[in-house]
mmCIF file of N, CA and C in Angstrom:
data_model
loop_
_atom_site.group_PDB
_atom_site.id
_atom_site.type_symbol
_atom_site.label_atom_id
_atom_site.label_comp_id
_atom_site.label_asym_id
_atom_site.label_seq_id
_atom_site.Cartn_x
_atom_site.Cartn_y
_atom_site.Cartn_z
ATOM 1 N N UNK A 121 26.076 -43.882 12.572
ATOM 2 C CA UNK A 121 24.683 -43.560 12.796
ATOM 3 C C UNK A 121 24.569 -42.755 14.094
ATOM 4 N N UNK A 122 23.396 -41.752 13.680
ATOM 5 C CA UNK A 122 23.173 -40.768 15.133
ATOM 6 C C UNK A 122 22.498 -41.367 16.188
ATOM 7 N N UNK A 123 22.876 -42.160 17.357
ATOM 8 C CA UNK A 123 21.996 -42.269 18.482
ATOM 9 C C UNK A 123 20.722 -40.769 19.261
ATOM 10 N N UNK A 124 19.710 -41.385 19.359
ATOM 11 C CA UNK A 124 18.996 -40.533 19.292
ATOM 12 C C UNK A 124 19.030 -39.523 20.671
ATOM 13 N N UNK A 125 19.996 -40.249 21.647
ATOM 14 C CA UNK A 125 20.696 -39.386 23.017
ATOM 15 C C UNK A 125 22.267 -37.778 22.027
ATOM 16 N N UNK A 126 22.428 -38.450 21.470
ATOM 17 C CA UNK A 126 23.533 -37.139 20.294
ATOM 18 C C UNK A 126 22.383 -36.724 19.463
ATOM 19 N N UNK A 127 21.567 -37.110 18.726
ATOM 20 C CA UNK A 127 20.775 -36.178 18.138
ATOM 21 C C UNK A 127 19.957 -35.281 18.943
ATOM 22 N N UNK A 128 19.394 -35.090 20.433
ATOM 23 C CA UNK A 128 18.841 -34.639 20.748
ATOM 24 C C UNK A 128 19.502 -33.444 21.388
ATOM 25 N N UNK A 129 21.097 -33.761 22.218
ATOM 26 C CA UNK A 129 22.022 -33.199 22.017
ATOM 27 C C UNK A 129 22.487 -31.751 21.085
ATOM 28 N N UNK A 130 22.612 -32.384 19.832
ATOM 29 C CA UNK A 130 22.587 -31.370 18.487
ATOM 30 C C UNK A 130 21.770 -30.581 19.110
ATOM 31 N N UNK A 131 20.404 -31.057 18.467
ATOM 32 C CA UNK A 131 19.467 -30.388 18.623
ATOM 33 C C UNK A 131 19.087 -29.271 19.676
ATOM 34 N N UNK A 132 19.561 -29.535 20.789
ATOM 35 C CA UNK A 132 19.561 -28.057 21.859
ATOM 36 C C UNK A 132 20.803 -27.425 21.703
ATOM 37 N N UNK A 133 21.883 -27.620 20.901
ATOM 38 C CA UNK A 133 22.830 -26.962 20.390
ATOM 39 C C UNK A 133 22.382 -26.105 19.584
ATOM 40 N N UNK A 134 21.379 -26.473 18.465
ATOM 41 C CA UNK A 134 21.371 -25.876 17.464
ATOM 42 C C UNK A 134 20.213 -24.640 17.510
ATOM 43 N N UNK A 135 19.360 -24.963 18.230
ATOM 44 C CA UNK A 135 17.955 -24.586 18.721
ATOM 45 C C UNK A 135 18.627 -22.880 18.758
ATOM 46 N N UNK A 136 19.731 -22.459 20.145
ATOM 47 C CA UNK A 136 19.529 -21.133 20.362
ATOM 48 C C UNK A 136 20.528 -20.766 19.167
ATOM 49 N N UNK A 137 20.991 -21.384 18.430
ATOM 50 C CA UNK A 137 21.909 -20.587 17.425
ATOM 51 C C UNK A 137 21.482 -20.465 16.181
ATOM 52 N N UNK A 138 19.936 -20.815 15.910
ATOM 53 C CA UNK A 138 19.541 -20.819 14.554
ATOM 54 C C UNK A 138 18.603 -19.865 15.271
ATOM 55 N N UNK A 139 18.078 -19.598 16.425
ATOM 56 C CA UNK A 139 16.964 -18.705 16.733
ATOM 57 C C UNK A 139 17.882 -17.388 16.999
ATOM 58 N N UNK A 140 18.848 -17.231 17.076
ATOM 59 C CA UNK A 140 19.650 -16.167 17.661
ATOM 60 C C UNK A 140 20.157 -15.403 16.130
ATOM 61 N N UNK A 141 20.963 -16.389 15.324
ATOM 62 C CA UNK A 141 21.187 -16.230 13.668
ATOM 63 C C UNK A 141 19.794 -14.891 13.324
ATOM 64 N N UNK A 142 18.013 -15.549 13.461
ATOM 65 C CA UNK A 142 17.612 -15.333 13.032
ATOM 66 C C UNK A 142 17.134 -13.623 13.679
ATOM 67 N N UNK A 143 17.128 -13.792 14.726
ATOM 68 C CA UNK A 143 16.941 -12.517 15.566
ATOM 69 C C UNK A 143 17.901 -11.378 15.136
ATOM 70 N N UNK A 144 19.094 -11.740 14.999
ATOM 71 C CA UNK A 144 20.173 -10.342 14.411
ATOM 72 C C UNK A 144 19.922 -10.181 13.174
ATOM 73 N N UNK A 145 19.106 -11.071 12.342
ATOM 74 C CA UNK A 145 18.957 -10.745 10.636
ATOM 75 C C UNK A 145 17.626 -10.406 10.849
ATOM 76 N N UNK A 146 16.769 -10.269 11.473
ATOM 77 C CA UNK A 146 15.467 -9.408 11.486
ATOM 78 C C UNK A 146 15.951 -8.325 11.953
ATOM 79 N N UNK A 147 16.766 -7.750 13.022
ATOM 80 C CA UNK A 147 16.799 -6.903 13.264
ATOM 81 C C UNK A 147 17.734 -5.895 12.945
ATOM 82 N N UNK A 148 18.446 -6.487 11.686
ATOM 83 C CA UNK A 148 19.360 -5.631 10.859
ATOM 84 C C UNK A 148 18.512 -5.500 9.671
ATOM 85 N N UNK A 149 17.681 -6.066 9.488
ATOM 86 C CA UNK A 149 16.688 -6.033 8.172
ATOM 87 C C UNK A 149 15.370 -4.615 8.998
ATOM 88 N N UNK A 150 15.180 -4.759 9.834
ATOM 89 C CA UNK A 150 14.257 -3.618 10.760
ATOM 90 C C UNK A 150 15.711 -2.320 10.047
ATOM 91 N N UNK A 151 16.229 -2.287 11.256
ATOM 92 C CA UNK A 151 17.324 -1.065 10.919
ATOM 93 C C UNK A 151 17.320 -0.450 9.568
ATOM 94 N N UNK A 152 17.710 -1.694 8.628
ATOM 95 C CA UNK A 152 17.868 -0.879 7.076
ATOM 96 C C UNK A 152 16.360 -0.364 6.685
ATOM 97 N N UNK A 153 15.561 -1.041 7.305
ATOM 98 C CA UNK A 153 14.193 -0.472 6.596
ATOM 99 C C UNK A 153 13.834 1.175 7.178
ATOM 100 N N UNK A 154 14.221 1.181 8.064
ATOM 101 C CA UNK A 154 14.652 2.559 9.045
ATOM 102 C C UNK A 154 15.505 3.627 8.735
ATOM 103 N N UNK A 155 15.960 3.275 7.839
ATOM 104 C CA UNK A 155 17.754 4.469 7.643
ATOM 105 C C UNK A 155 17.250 5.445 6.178
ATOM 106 N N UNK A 156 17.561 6.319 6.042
ATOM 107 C CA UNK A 156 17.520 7.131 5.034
ATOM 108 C C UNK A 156 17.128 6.519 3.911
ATOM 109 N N UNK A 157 18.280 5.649 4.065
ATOM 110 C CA UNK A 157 17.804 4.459 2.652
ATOM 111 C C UNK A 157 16.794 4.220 1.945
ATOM 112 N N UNK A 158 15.943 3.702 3.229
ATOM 113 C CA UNK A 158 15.056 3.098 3.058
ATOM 114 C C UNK A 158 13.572 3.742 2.770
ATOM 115 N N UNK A 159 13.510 5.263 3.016
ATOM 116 C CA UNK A 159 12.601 5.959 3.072
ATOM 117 C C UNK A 159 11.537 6.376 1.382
ATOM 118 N N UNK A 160 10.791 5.644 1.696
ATOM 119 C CA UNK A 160 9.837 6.071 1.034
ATOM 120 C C UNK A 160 8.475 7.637 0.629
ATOM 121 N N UNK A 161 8.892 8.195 1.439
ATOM 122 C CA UNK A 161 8.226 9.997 1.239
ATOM 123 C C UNK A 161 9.280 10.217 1.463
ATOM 124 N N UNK A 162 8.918 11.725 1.021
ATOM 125 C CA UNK A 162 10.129 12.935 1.016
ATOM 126 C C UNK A 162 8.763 14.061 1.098
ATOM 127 N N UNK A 163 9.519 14.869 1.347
ATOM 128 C CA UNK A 163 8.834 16.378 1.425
ATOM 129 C C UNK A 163 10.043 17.393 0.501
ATOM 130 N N UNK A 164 9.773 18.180 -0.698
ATOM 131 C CA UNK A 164 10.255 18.307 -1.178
ATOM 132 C C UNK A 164 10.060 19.712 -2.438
ATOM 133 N N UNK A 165 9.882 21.241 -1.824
ATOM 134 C CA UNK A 165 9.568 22.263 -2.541
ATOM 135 C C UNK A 165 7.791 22.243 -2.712
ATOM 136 N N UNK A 166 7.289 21.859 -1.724
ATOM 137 C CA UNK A 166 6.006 21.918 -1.512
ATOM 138 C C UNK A 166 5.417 20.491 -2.090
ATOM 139 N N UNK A 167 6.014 19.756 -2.337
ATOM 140 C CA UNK A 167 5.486 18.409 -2.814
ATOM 141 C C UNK A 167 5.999 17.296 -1.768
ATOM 142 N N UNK A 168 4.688 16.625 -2.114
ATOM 143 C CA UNK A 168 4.661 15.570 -1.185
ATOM 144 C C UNK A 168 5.427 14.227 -1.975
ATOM 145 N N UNK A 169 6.420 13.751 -1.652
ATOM 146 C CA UNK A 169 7.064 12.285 -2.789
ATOM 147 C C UNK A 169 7.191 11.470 -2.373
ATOM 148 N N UNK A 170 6.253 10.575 -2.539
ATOM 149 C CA UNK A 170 6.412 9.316 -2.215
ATOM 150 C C UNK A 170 7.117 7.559 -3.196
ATOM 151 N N UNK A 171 7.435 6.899 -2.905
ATOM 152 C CA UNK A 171 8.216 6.207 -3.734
ATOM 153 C C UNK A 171 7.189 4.409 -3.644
ATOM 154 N N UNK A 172 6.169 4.471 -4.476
ATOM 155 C CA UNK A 172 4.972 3.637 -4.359
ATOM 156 C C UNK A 172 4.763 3.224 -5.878
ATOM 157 N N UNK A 173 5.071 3.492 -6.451
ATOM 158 C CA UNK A 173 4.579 2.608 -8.267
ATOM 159 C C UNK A 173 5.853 1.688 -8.717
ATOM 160 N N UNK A 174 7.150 2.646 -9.200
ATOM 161 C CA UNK A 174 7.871 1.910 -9.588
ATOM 162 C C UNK A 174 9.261 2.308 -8.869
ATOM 163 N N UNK A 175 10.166 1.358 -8.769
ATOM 164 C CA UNK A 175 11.787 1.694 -7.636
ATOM 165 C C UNK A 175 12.185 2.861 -8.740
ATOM 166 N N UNK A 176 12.656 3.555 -7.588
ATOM 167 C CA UNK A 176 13.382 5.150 -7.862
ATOM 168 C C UNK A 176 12.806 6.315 -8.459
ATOM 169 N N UNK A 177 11.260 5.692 -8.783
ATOM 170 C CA UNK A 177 10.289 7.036 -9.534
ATOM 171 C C UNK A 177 9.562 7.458 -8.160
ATOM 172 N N UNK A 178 9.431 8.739 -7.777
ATOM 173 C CA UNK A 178 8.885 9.339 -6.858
ATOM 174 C C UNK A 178 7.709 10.243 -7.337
ATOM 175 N N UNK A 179 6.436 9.978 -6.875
ATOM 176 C CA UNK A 179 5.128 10.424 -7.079
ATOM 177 C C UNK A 179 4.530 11.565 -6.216
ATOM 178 N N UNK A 180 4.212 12.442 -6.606
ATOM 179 C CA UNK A 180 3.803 13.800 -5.576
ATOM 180 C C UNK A 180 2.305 12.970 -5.361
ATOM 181 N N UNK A 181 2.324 12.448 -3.765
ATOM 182 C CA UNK A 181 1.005 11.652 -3.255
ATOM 183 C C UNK A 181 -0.220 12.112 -3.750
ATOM 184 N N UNK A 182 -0.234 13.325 -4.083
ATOM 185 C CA UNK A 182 -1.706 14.037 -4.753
ATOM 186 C C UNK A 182 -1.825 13.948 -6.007
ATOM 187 N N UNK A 183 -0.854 12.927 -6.619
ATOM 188 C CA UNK A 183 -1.182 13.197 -7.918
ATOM 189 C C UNK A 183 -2.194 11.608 -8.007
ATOM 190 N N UNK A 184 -2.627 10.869 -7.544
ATOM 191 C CA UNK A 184 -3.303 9.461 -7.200
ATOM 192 C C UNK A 184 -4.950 10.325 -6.912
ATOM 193 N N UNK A 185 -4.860 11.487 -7.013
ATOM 194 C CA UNK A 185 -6.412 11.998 -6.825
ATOM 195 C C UNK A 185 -6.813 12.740 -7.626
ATOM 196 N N UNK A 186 -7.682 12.143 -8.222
ATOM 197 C CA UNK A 186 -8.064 13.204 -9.612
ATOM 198 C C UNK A 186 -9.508 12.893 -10.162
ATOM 199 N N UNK A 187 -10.096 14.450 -9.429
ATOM 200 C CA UNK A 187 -11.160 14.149 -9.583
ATOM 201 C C UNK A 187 -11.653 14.421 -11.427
ATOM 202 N N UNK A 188 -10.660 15.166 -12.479
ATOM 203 C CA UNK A 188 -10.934 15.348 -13.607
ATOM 204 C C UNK A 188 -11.220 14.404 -14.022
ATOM 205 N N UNK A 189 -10.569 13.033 -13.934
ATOM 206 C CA UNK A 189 -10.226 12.006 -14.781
ATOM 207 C C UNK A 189 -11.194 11.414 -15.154
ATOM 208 N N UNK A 190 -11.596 11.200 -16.529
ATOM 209 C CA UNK A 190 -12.752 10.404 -17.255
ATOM 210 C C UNK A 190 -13.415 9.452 -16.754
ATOM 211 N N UNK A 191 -12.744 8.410 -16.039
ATOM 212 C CA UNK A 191 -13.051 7.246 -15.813
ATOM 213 C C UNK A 191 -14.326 8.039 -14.660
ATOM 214 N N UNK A 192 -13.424 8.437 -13.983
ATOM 215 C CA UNK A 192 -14.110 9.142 -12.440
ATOM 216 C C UNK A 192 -15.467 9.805 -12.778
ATOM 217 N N UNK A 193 -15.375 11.096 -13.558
ATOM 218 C CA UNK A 193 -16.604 11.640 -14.042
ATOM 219 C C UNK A 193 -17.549 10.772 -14.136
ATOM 220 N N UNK A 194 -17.248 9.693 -14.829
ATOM 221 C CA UNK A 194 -18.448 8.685 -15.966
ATOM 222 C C UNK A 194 -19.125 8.337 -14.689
ATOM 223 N N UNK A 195 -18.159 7.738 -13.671
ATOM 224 C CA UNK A 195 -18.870 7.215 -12.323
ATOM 225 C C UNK A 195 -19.504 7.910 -11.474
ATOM 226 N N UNK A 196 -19.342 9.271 -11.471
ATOM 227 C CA UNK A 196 -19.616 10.256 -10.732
ATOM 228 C C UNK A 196 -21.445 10.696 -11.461
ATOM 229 N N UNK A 197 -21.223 10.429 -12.657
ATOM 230 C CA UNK A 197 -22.646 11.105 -12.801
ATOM 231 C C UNK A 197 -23.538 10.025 -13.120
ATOM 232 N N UNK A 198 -23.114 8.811 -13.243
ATOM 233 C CA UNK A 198 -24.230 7.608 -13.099
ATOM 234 C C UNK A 198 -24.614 7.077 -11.732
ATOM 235 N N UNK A 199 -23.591 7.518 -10.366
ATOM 236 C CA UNK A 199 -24.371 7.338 -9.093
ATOM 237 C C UNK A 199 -24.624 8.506 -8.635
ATOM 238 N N UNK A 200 -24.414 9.749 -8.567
ATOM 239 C CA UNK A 200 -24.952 11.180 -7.932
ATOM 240 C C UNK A 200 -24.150 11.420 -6.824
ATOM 241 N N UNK A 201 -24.505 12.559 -7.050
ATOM 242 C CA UNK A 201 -23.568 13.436 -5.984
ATOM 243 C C UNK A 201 -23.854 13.238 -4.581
ATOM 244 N N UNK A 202 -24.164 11.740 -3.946
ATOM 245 C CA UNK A 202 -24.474 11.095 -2.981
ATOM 246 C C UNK A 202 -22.938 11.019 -1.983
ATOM 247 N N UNK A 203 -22.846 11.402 -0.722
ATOM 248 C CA UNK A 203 -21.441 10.289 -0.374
ATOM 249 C C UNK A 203 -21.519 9.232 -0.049
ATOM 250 N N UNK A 204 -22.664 8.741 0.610
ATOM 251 C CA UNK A 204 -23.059 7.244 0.533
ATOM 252 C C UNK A 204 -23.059 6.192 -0.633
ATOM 253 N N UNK A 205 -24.107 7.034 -1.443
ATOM 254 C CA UNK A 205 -23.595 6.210 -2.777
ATOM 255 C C UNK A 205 -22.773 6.037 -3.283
ATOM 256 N N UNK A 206 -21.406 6.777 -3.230
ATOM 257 C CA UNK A 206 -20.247 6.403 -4.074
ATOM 258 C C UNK A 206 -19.739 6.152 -2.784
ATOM 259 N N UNK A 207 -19.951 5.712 -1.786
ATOM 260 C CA UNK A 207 -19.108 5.022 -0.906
ATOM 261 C C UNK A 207 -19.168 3.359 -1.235
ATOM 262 N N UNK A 208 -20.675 3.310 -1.119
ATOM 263 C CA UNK A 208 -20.895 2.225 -1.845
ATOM 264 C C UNK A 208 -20.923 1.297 -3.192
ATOM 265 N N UNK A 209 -21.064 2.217 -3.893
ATOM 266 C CA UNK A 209 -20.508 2.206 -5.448
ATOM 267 C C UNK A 209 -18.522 1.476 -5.228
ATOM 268 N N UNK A 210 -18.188 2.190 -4.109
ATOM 269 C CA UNK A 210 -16.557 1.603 -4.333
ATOM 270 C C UNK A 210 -16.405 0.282 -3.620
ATOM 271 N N UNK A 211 -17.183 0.287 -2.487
ATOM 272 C CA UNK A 211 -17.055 -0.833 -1.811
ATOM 273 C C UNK A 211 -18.097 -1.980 -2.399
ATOM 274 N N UNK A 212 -19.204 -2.041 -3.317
ATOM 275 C CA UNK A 212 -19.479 -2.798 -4.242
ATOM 276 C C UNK A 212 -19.225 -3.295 -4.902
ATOM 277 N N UNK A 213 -17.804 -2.781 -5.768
ATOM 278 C CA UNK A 213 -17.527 -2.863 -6.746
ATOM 279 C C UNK A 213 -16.078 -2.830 -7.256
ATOM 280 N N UNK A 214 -15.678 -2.501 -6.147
ATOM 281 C CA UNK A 214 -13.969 -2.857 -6.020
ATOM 282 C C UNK A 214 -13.743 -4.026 -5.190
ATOM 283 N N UNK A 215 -12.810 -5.172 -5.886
ATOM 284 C CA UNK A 215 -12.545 -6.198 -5.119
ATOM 285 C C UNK A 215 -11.009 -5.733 -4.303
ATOM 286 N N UNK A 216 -11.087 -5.804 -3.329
ATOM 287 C CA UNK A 216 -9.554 -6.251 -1.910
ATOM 288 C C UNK A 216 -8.445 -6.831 -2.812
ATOM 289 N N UNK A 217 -7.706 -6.844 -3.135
ATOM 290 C CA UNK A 217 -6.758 -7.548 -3.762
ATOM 291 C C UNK A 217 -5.293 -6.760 -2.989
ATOM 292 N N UNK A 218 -4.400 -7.542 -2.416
ATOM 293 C CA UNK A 218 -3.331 -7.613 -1.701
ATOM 294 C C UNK A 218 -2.473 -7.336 -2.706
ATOM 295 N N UNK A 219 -1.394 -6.040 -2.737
ATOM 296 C CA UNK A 219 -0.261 -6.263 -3.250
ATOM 297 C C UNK A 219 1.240 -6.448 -3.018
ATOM 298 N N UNK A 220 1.815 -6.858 -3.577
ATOM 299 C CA UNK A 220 3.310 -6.972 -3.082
ATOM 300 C C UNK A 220 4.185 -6.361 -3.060
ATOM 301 N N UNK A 221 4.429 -5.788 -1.664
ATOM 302 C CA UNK A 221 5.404 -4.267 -2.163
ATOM 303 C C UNK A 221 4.364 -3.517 -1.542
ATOM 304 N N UNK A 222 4.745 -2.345 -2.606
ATOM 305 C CA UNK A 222 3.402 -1.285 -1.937
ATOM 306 C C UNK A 222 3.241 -0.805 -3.947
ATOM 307 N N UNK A 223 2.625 -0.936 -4.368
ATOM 308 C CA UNK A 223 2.188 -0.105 -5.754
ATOM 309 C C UNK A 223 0.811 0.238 -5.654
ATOM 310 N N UNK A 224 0.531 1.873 -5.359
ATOM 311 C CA UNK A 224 -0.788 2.579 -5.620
ATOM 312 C C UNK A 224 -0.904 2.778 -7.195
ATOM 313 N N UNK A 225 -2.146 2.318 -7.578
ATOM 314 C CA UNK A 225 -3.063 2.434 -8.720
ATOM 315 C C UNK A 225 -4.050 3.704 -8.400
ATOM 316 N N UNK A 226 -3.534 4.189 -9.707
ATOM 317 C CA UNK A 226 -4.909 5.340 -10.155
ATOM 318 C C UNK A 226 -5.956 5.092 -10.177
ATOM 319 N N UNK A 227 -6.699 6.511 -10.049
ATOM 320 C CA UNK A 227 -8.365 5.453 -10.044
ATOM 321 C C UNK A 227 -8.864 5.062 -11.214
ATOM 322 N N UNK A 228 -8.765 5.445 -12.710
ATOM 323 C CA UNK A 228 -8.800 4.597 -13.625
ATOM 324 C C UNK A 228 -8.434 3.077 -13.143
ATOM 325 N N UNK A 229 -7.158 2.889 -13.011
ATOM 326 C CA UNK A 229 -6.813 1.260 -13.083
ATOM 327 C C UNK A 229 -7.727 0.592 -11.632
ATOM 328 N N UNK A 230 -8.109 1.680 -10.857
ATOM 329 C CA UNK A 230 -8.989 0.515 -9.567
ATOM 330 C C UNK A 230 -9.773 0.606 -10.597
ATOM 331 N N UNK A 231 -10.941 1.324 -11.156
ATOM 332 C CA UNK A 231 -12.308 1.096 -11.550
ATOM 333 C C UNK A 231 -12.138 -0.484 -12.448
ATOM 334 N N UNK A 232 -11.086 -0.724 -12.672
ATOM 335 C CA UNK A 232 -11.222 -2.299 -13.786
ATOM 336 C C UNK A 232 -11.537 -3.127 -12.630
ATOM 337 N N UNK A 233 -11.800 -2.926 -11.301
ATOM 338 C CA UNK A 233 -12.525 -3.526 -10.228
ATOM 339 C C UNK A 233 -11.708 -4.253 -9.010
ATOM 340 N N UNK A 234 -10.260 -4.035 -9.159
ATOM 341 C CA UNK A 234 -9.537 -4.242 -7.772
ATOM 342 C C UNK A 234 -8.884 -3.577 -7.585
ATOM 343 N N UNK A 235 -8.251 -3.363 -6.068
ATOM 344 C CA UNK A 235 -7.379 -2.487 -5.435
ATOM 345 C C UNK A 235 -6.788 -3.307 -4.076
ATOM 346 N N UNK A 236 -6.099 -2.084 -3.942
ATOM 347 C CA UNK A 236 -6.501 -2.532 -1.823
ATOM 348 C C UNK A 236 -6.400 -1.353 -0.953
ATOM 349 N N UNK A 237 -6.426 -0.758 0.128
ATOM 350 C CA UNK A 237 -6.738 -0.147 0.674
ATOM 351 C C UNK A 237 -6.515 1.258 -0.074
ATOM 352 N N UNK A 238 -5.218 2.046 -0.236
ATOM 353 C CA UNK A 238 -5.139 3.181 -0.664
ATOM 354 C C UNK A 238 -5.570 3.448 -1.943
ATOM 355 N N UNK A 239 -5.381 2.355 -2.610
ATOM 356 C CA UNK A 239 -6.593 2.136 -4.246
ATOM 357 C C UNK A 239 -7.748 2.725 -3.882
ATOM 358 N N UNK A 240 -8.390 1.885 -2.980
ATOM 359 C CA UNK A 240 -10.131 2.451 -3.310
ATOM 360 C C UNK A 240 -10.110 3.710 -2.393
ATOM 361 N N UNK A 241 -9.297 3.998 -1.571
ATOM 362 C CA UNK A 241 -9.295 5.461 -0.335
ATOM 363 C C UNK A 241 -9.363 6.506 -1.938
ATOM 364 N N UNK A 242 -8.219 6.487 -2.839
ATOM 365 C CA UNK A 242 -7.469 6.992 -3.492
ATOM 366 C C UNK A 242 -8.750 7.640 -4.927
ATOM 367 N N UNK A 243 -9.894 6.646 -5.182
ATOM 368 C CA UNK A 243 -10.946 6.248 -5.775
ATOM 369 C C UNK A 243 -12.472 6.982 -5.529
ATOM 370 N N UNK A 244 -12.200 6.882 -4.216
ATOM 371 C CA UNK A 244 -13.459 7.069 -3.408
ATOM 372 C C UNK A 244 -13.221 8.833 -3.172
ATOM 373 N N UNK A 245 -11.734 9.671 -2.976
ATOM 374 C CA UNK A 245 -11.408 10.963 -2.885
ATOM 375 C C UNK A 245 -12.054 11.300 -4.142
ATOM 376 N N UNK A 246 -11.651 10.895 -5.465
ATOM 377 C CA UNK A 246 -11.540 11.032 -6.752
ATOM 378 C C UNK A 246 -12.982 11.733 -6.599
ATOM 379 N N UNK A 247 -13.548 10.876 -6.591
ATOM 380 C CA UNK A 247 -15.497 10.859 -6.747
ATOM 381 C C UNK A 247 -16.035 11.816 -6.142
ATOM 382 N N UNK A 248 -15.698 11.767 -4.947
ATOM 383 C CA UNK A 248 -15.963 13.064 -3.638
ATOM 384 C C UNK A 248 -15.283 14.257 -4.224
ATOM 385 N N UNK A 249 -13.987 14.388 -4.726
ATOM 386 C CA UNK A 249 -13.877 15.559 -4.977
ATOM 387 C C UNK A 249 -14.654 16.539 -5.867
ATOM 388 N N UNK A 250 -15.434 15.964 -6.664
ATOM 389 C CA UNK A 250 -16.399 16.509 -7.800
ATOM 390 C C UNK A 250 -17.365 17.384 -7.525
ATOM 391 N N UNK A 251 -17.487 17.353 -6.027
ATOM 392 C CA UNK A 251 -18.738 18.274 -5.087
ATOM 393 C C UNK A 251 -18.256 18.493 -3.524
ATOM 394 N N UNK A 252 -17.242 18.015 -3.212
ATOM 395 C CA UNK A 252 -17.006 18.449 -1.811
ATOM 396 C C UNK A 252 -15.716 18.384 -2.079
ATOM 397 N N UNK A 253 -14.928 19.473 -0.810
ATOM 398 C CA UNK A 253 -13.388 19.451 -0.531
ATOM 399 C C UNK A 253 -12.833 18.272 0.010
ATOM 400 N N UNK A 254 -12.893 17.009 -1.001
ATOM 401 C CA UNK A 254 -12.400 15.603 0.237
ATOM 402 C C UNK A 254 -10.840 15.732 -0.224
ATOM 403 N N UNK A 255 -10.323 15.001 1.095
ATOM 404 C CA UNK A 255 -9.080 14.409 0.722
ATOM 405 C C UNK A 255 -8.936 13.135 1.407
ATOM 406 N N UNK A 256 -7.771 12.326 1.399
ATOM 407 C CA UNK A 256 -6.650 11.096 1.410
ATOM 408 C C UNK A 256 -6.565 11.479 2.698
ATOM 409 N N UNK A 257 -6.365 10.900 3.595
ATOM 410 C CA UNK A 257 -6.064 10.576 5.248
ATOM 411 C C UNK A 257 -4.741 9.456 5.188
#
């Protein structure tokens, strides 16, 4: 049996070598997220590629804005060519929803009513583009 003078013992034994363990595996996990590897855009013959829907498919970032798209129109001419209103129209009506990873949704798939940040940014361009030069920041 452990007397609780050796367990406490251990215990400041173990303290800087499980905090130290953990410090070189965050910061080799930082590094790889850092290295070529790991890179998610590219710039690439005038396209912008980013690597955000599915592993190893790369998306030209402008293609997430489209102001043609049906869904968009329908929304576009039942609130008006307002920017307030379809500011609000998105932030009404799109719920915050956190994803895992990073996967941007078209604005079809936000309008079924969630996103998260670059969703509704991505949503809200869509709408704006129909009457003004907006873009994605």
């Amino acid at each position: 049996m452990i007397t609780e003078e050796q367990w406490n013992k251990m215990l400041l034994t173990l303290v800087p070598v499980v905090t130290g363990i953990t410090s070189i595996a965050l910061g080799l996990l930082a590094l790889t997220r850092s290295s070529p590897l790991g890179r998610r855009a590219y710039h690439l013959d005038g396209q912008y590629l980013v690597s955000v829907r599915y592993p190893g498919q790369l998306n030209d970032i402008r293609e997430f804005v489209q102001p043609h798209n049906p869904d968009v129109i329908a929304v576009y001419s039942q609130v008006r060519p307002d920017p307030w209103a379809l500011y609000d129209f998105v932030c009404r009506n799109i719920d915050y929803r956190r994803d895992w990873g990073e996967f941007w949704q078209t604005p079809s798939e936000t309008l079924r009513g969630y996103g998260d940040c670059e969703d509704s940014s991505n949503l809200l361009t869509s709408l704006l583009r129909n009457f003004t030069n907006a873009y994605t920041v």
